[in-house]
Short mmCIF file of C-alpha atoms in Angstrom, two decimals:
data_model
loop_
_atom_site.label_atom_id
_atom_site.label_comp_id
_atom_site.label_asym_id
_atom_site.label_seq_id
_atom_site.Cartn_x
_atom_site.Cartn_y
_atom_site.Cartn_z
CA MET A 1 91.96 85.61 108.55
CA ALA A 2 90.20 88.87 108.37
CA SER A 3 86.95 89.23 110.21
CA ARG A 4 83.82 90.32 108.37
CA LEU A 5 83.85 93.62 110.21
CA GLU A 6 87.40 94.35 109.02
CA ILE A 7 86.41 93.39 105.51
CA LEU A 8 83.43 95.79 105.63
CA PHE A 9 85.61 98.49 107.02
CA LEU A 10 88.25 98.21 104.19
CA VAL A 11 85.51 98.13 101.58
CA SER A 12 84.00 101.47 103.09
CA LEU A 13 87.45 102.92 103.15
CA PHE A 14 88.18 102.24 99.57
CA SER A 15 84.73 103.51 98.62
CA VAL A 16 85.37 106.86 100.32
CA LEU A 17 88.75 107.30 98.78
CA LEU A 18 87.37 106.57 95.21
CA THR A 19 84.28 108.73 95.37
CA PRO A 20 86.01 112.05 94.29
CA LEU A 21 86.90 110.31 91.12
CA HIS A 22 83.39 108.92 90.28
CA CYS A 23 81.09 111.56 91.47
CA SER A 24 79.70 114.03 89.00
CA VAL A 25 79.37 117.21 91.09
CA PHE A 26 82.26 118.92 92.76
CA ASP A 27 81.19 121.86 94.89
CA VAL A 28 83.85 124.18 95.80
CA THR A 29 82.68 124.64 99.26
CA GLN A 30 83.36 121.06 99.92
CA TYR A 31 86.94 121.74 99.29
CA GLY A 32 87.19 124.68 101.72
CA ALA A 33 85.95 127.54 99.85
CA ILE A 34 84.22 130.07 102.19
CA GLY A 35 82.47 132.48 99.81
CA ASN A 36 82.46 135.55 102.11
CA GLY A 37 83.96 137.88 99.63
CA SER A 38 87.19 138.50 101.71
CA THR A 39 88.81 135.20 102.12
CA ASP A 40 90.93 134.00 99.25
CA ASP A 41 89.14 130.83 97.80
CA SER A 42 91.72 130.25 95.04
CA PRO A 43 93.38 127.12 96.75
CA ALA A 44 89.97 125.55 97.32
CA PHE A 45 89.12 126.15 93.58
CA MET A 46 92.46 124.50 92.42
CA LEU A 47 91.70 121.49 94.75
CA ALA A 48 88.26 121.07 93.21
CA TRP A 49 89.72 121.32 89.73
CA THR A 50 92.22 118.53 90.37
CA ASP A 51 89.36 116.23 91.09
CA VAL A 52 87.28 117.35 88.25
CA CYS A 53 90.02 117.05 85.80
CA ASN A 54 90.88 113.61 87.02
CA SER A 55 87.21 112.45 87.24
CA SER A 56 86.15 109.40 85.44
CA ALA A 57 82.42 110.71 85.33
CA SER A 58 81.16 111.30 81.87
CA THR A 59 80.34 114.94 82.62
CA PRO A 60 81.96 116.11 85.85
CA ILE A 61 80.56 119.49 87.21
CA PHE A 62 82.73 121.99 88.86
CA HIS A 63 80.07 123.82 90.93
CA ILE A 64 80.24 127.36 92.36
CA PRO A 65 77.15 127.75 94.35
CA GLY A 66 74.86 130.80 94.59
CA ASN A 67 74.33 133.24 97.35
CA LYS A 68 78.02 133.60 97.95
CA THR A 69 80.84 135.73 96.89
CA PHE A 70 84.11 134.04 96.09
CA LEU A 71 87.27 136.16 96.21
CA LEU A 72 89.87 134.69 93.65
CA ASN A 73 93.40 135.60 92.73
CA PRO A 74 94.64 134.21 89.45
CA VAL A 75 93.66 130.61 88.83
CA PHE A 76 94.98 128.28 86.01
CA PHE A 77 92.58 125.42 85.04
CA GLN A 78 94.93 123.24 82.80
CA GLY A 79 94.08 120.25 80.82
CA PRO A 80 93.90 118.01 79.04
CA CYS A 81 91.58 116.20 81.34
CA ARG A 82 90.11 112.73 81.69
CA SER A 83 86.70 113.66 80.43
CA THR A 84 86.02 115.65 77.39
CA ASN A 85 82.68 117.13 78.64
CA ILE A 86 83.46 119.22 81.70
CA GLN A 87 80.77 121.64 82.98
CA PHE A 88 81.94 124.72 84.84
CA GLN A 89 78.85 126.08 86.47
CA ILE A 90 78.93 129.50 88.16
CA ASP A 91 75.91 130.42 90.19
CA GLY A 92 77.59 132.67 92.67
CA ILE A 93 79.73 135.77 92.37
CA ILE A 94 83.36 135.66 91.57
CA THR A 95 85.25 138.84 92.53
CA ALA A 96 88.89 140.10 92.24
CA GLU A 97 90.96 141.84 94.70
CA SER A 98 89.85 145.48 94.90
CA GLU A 99 93.51 146.76 95.32
CA PRO A 100 96.09 145.73 92.61
CA SER A 101 98.78 145.65 95.31
CA ASN A 102 97.01 142.54 96.91
CA TRP A 103 97.11 140.63 93.63
CA LYS A 104 98.73 137.26 94.13
CA CYS A 105 100.33 136.05 90.91
CA THR A 106 101.68 132.51 90.46
CA ARG A 107 104.52 131.66 88.03
CA ASN A 108 104.43 135.10 86.64
CA ARG A 109 100.90 134.58 85.23
CA CYS A 110 99.75 138.19 86.12
CA ASP A 111 97.81 138.87 82.88
CA LYS A 112 95.07 136.37 83.19
CA TRP A 113 92.71 136.09 86.01
CA ILE A 114 90.53 132.94 85.29
CA HIS A 115 92.49 130.88 82.65
CA PHE A 116 91.64 127.64 81.04
CA LYS A 117 94.02 125.93 78.74
CA ARG A 118 93.82 122.71 76.67
CA VAL A 119 90.35 121.78 78.14
CA ASP A 120 88.30 120.25 75.22
CA GLY A 121 84.56 119.89 75.63
CA LEU A 122 84.45 122.78 78.27
CA PHE A 123 81.00 124.00 79.12
CA ILE A 124 80.96 127.24 81.19
CA ASN A 125 77.45 128.27 82.21
CA GLY A 126 75.31 129.47 85.12
CA SER A 127 73.50 132.39 86.52
CA GLY A 128 76.52 133.95 88.27
CA ILE A 129 78.58 137.11 87.92
CA ILE A 130 82.26 137.58 87.30
CA ASP A 131 83.06 140.88 88.80
CA GLY A 132 86.61 142.33 88.32
CA ASN A 133 86.40 145.39 90.66
CA GLY A 134 88.02 147.44 87.75
CA LYS A 135 87.86 150.82 88.96
CA ASN A 136 91.09 150.56 90.64
CA TRP A 137 92.66 148.51 87.82
CA TRP A 138 92.06 150.64 84.91
CA SER A 139 94.98 152.83 85.44
CA SER A 140 97.51 149.98 86.04
CA GLY A 141 96.47 146.61 85.05
CA TYR A 142 96.12 144.65 81.86
CA ILE A 143 94.51 141.56 83.26
CA ASN A 144 92.09 139.40 81.16
CA ALA A 145 89.11 138.26 83.12
CA LEU A 146 88.20 134.94 81.60
CA GLU A 147 90.57 133.52 78.97
CA VAL A 148 90.33 130.16 77.14
CA THR A 149 93.18 129.06 75.16
CA SER A 150 94.09 126.00 73.02
CA SER A 151 90.76 124.38 73.54
CA ASN A 152 88.13 123.03 71.21
CA LYS A 153 84.27 122.55 71.41
CA VAL A 154 83.84 125.20 74.15
CA GLN A 155 80.47 126.80 75.13
CA LEU A 156 79.95 129.89 77.25
CA THR A 157 76.48 130.84 78.21
CA GLY A 158 74.30 132.67 80.74
CA LEU A 159 76.99 134.55 82.76
CA SER A 160 77.36 138.19 83.50
CA PHE A 161 80.64 140.01 83.53
CA ARG A 162 81.10 143.51 84.94
CA ASN A 163 83.87 146.03 85.52
CA ASN A 164 86.81 143.72 84.64
CA PRO A 165 90.40 145.20 84.63
CA HIS A 166 90.99 144.48 81.02
CA MET A 167 89.31 142.28 78.35
CA HIS A 168 86.29 140.56 79.76
CA VAL A 169 86.38 137.38 77.65
CA VAL A 170 89.24 136.12 75.42
CA PHE A 171 89.40 133.05 73.26
CA ASP A 172 92.86 132.45 71.84
CA SER A 173 93.77 129.46 69.48
CA CYS A 174 90.33 127.79 69.88
CA ASP A 175 88.09 125.90 67.54
CA MET A 176 84.38 125.41 67.65
CA VAL A 177 83.26 127.98 70.14
CA HIS A 178 79.60 128.98 71.01
CA ILE A 179 79.00 132.09 73.18
CA SER A 180 75.35 132.93 73.85
CA ASN A 181 73.14 134.93 76.38
CA VAL A 182 76.13 136.71 77.95
CA SER A 183 76.00 140.10 79.50
CA ILE A 184 79.02 142.19 79.77
CA ASP A 185 78.94 145.65 81.54
CA ALA A 186 81.63 148.36 82.04
CA PRO A 187 81.54 152.14 82.05
CA GLY A 188 82.00 153.69 78.52
CA ASP A 189 85.07 155.48 79.69
CA SER A 190 86.80 152.39 81.18
CA PRO A 191 90.03 151.87 79.10
CA ASN A 192 90.82 148.59 77.12
CA THR A 193 87.77 146.78 78.48
CA ASP A 194 86.92 144.82 75.24
CA GLY A 195 83.81 142.68 75.66
CA ILE A 196 84.88 139.54 73.68
CA HIS A 197 88.20 139.27 72.03
CA LEU A 198 88.99 136.53 69.39
CA LYS A 199 92.49 135.61 68.39
CA GLU A 200 93.56 132.71 66.15
CA SER A 201 90.27 131.08 66.54
CA THR A 202 87.96 129.43 64.05
CA HIS A 203 84.27 128.41 63.78
CA VAL A 204 82.95 130.75 66.46
CA ASN A 205 79.45 131.57 66.90
CA ILE A 206 78.38 134.72 69.14
CA GLU A 207 74.73 135.31 69.58
CA PHE A 208 72.12 136.92 71.83
CA CYS A 209 74.68 139.02 73.84
CA SER A 210 74.56 142.40 75.55
CA ILE A 211 77.76 144.18 75.71
CA ARG A 212 78.41 147.73 77.15
CA THR A 213 82.17 148.55 77.60
CA GLY A 214 84.84 151.25 77.16
CA ASP A 215 86.51 149.65 74.13
CA ASP A 216 85.39 147.13 71.42
CA CYS A 217 82.22 145.15 72.06
CA ILE A 218 83.73 142.43 70.05
CA SER A 219 87.21 142.46 68.60
CA ILE A 220 88.70 139.99 65.96
CA VAL A 221 92.29 139.88 65.21
CA ASP A 222 94.87 137.76 63.27
CA LYS A 223 94.12 134.17 62.01
CA CYS A 224 90.50 134.21 62.83
CA SER A 225 88.11 132.68 60.34
CA ASN A 226 84.52 131.50 59.98
CA ILE A 227 83.03 133.77 62.80
CA THR A 228 79.25 134.30 63.08
CA ILE A 229 78.09 137.25 65.22
CA GLN A 230 74.31 137.80 65.42
CA ASN A 231 71.61 139.35 67.46
CA ILE A 232 73.95 141.51 69.53
CA GLU A 233 73.34 144.73 71.55
CA CYS A 234 76.37 146.90 71.56
CA GLY A 235 76.97 150.29 73.36
CA PRO A 236 78.42 152.18 74.88
CA GLY A 237 81.81 150.95 73.34
CA HIS A 238 83.77 151.11 70.17
CA GLY A 239 81.60 148.69 68.20
CA ILE A 240 82.54 145.39 66.48
CA SER A 241 86.05 145.54 65.15
CA ILE A 242 88.42 143.64 62.96
CA GLY A 243 91.90 144.53 63.73
CA SER A 244 93.99 146.27 64.28
CA MET A 245 96.49 144.32 62.13
CA GLY A 246 99.77 144.76 60.33
CA GLN A 247 101.38 147.18 62.42
CA TYR A 248 104.80 145.38 62.46
CA GLY A 249 104.57 144.08 58.98
CA ALA A 250 103.63 140.50 60.04
CA TYR A 251 101.58 138.43 57.52
CA GLU A 252 97.95 138.46 59.05
CA THR A 253 94.69 137.23 57.67
CA VAL A 254 91.01 137.40 58.69
CA GLU A 255 88.30 135.80 56.60
CA ASN A 256 84.76 134.64 56.41
CA ILE A 257 83.19 136.89 59.06
CA TYR A 258 79.43 137.26 59.12
CA VAL A 259 77.74 140.07 61.27
CA SER A 260 74.06 140.49 61.30
CA ASP A 261 71.10 141.71 63.48
CA VAL A 262 73.14 144.10 65.57
CA GLN A 263 71.72 147.00 67.54
CA PHE A 264 74.15 149.89 68.35
CA LYS A 265 73.30 152.21 71.07
CA GLY A 266 75.60 155.22 71.50
CA SER A 267 78.78 153.32 70.40
CA LEU A 268 81.88 155.29 69.16
CA SER A 269 81.79 153.35 66.03
CA GLY A 270 79.61 150.45 64.50
CA VAL A 271 81.40 147.93 62.53
CA ARG A 272 84.93 148.68 61.42
CA ILE A 273 88.09 147.09 60.00
CA LYS A 274 91.48 148.44 61.16
CA THR A 275 94.58 147.78 59.39
CA TRP A 276 98.08 149.39 59.24
CA GLN A 277 99.13 150.30 55.74
CA ALA A 278 101.13 147.15 54.87
CA ASP A 279 101.51 144.55 52.24
CA ALA A 280 101.15 141.69 54.76
CA VAL A 281 97.48 142.16 55.86
CA GLU A 282 94.59 140.43 53.84
CA ILE A 283 90.97 141.16 54.47
CA SER A 284 88.31 139.04 52.59
CA ASP A 285 84.81 137.70 52.68
CA ILE A 286 83.21 139.97 55.22
CA SER A 287 79.44 140.43 55.50
CA TYR A 288 77.47 142.91 57.52
CA ILE A 289 73.57 142.50 57.43
CA ASP A 290 70.74 144.20 59.29
CA ILE A 291 72.88 146.68 61.22
CA LYS A 292 70.96 149.37 63.02
CA GLY A 293 71.23 151.88 65.83
CA THR A 294 72.85 155.19 66.85
CA SER A 295 76.48 156.40 67.12
CA MET A 296 78.59 159.22 68.69
CA ARG A 297 80.37 159.88 65.36
CA LYS A 298 79.15 161.97 62.34
CA THR A 299 80.66 160.08 59.36
CA ALA A 300 78.25 157.45 58.12
CA VAL A 301 80.53 155.39 55.97
CA LYS A 302 84.37 155.61 55.84
CA LEU A 303 86.08 153.67 53.20
CA ALA A 304 89.89 153.88 53.12
CA CYS A 305 91.36 150.72 51.71
CA SER A 306 95.01 149.91 51.47
CA GLU A 307 96.38 150.69 47.97
CA SER A 308 98.73 147.74 48.20
CA VAL A 309 96.52 144.91 49.25
CA PRO A 310 92.93 145.04 47.98
CA CYS A 311 90.14 144.14 50.39
CA LYS A 312 87.88 141.48 48.71
CA ASN A 313 84.27 140.54 48.84
CA ILE A 314 82.88 142.99 51.47
CA PHE A 315 79.10 142.54 51.51
CA MET A 316 76.67 145.09 53.28
CA GLN A 317 72.87 144.68 53.35
CA ASP A 318 70.05 146.45 55.15
CA ILE A 319 72.07 149.14 57.14
CA ASN A 320 69.87 151.51 59.03
CA LEU A 321 71.96 153.84 61.26
CA SER A 322 71.33 157.30 62.62
CA TYR A 323 73.59 160.07 64.10
CA GLN A 324 72.88 161.58 67.51
CA GLY A 325 73.07 165.19 66.69
CA THR A 326 73.78 167.02 63.39
CA ASN A 327 73.50 165.53 59.87
CA ALA A 328 75.84 162.79 59.04
CA SER A 329 78.11 162.35 56.05
CA ALA A 330 79.96 159.82 53.90
CA TYR A 331 83.74 159.76 53.34
CA TYR A 332 85.74 158.24 50.57
CA LEU A 333 89.57 158.30 50.32
CA ASP A 334 89.03 158.11 46.50
CA SER A 335 85.74 156.81 45.20
CA ARG A 336 87.38 155.53 41.92
CA LYS A 337 90.19 153.73 43.60
CA ALA A 338 87.58 152.24 46.06
CA LYS A 339 85.65 150.93 43.09
CA LYS A 340 88.78 149.41 41.65
CA GLN A 341 90.14 147.90 44.87
CA VAL A 342 87.13 146.66 46.72
CA ASN A 343 84.33 144.43 45.54
CA PHE A 344 81.37 146.00 47.58
CA VAL A 345 77.89 144.74 47.09
CA PHE A 346 75.59 147.52 48.51
CA SER A 347 71.89 147.09 49.43
CA LEU A 348 71.38 150.37 51.29
CA SER A 349 68.47 152.88 51.30
CA PHE A 350 69.18 156.28 50.10
CA ARG A 351 68.16 157.46 53.65
CA MET A 352 71.25 156.00 54.90
CA TRP A 353 73.49 157.94 52.83
CA VAL A 354 72.12 161.18 53.90
CA SER A 355 71.24 160.77 57.54
CA SER A 356 73.03 157.62 58.93
CA ILE A 357 76.24 157.04 60.65
CA LEU A 358 78.13 154.37 62.28
CA LEU A 359 79.26 151.91 59.83
CA GLU A 360 83.02 152.65 59.57
CA PHE A 361 85.73 150.90 57.68
CA ILE A 362 89.16 151.90 58.39
CA PHE A 363 91.78 150.04 56.37
CA ASN A 364 94.83 152.17 57.01
CA LEU A 365 95.97 153.84 60.31
CA LEU A 366 98.31 156.67 59.58
#
């Protein structure tokens, strides 16, 4: 018969073994992450994720502590997980390899750095920084920094992104996404460094973000709908863009996009729609409200709709934009055709027509 001491030992042992599944905070340093900026901490992050994803806690927390710099190669956080409320808290700095030749890809996943897939109820937050060391990557790499795919009810808030190799934040095939209080910073001449990129995603709210990049501050492409963008600072960059779409003749749609309270500062464009001349592209129900700022281009408004597929229900109100330099101008491909093809509702001051720039709609790329 087992002694009382043996029984207590067995109870303690089982308690230790079960603790990772029941605790709520999983600190990556407890899994071997060093955080010195030079040691590859990717294996420790993956060990921590295994316990987080399998945890029975109602809200398990994957914690990256502050005052440390964690070097990561590509990491893939895959679900579905046991909990549908997972907090991924970044308080430290996550940095990429400074030399592309040192990049360690797994399973040929070289185009994504920090990748979440099928993780519903994901809450990514913190006061930390995701630094892609992009200077040496911009001539050779197309690696998205943070990408979330096939996930629902996702929140991203509080983080700073800087100098990432390609797009900074990507949501692909997601529903019910909220992005707020995010800062994105890359030089104005850094190539293809979109701030936030949306693809095949619905019910997305982006607000109170500051974005400075070398490409689109926010880009929206095929099968996106019900997107709200408000209280955004954009520039330098290429503005807020829908497209480009229809290059290869595929049927593509974007609808119910609402943009308001945006401040542009020295961006190449403001808000624009880019499609290739094709019968397969449909743009409808787009609203731009309270758009203001400055731009690097002279043309105030450029409207050149596709002659084959009309653009429908484009609404603009309270547009106050200025050109940095000489007088601005407005351009129409054919004003009579534009009136016939596009249902525009204008609420613009006369001052905008003679001195503003930046609101640009490009519906055909030749």
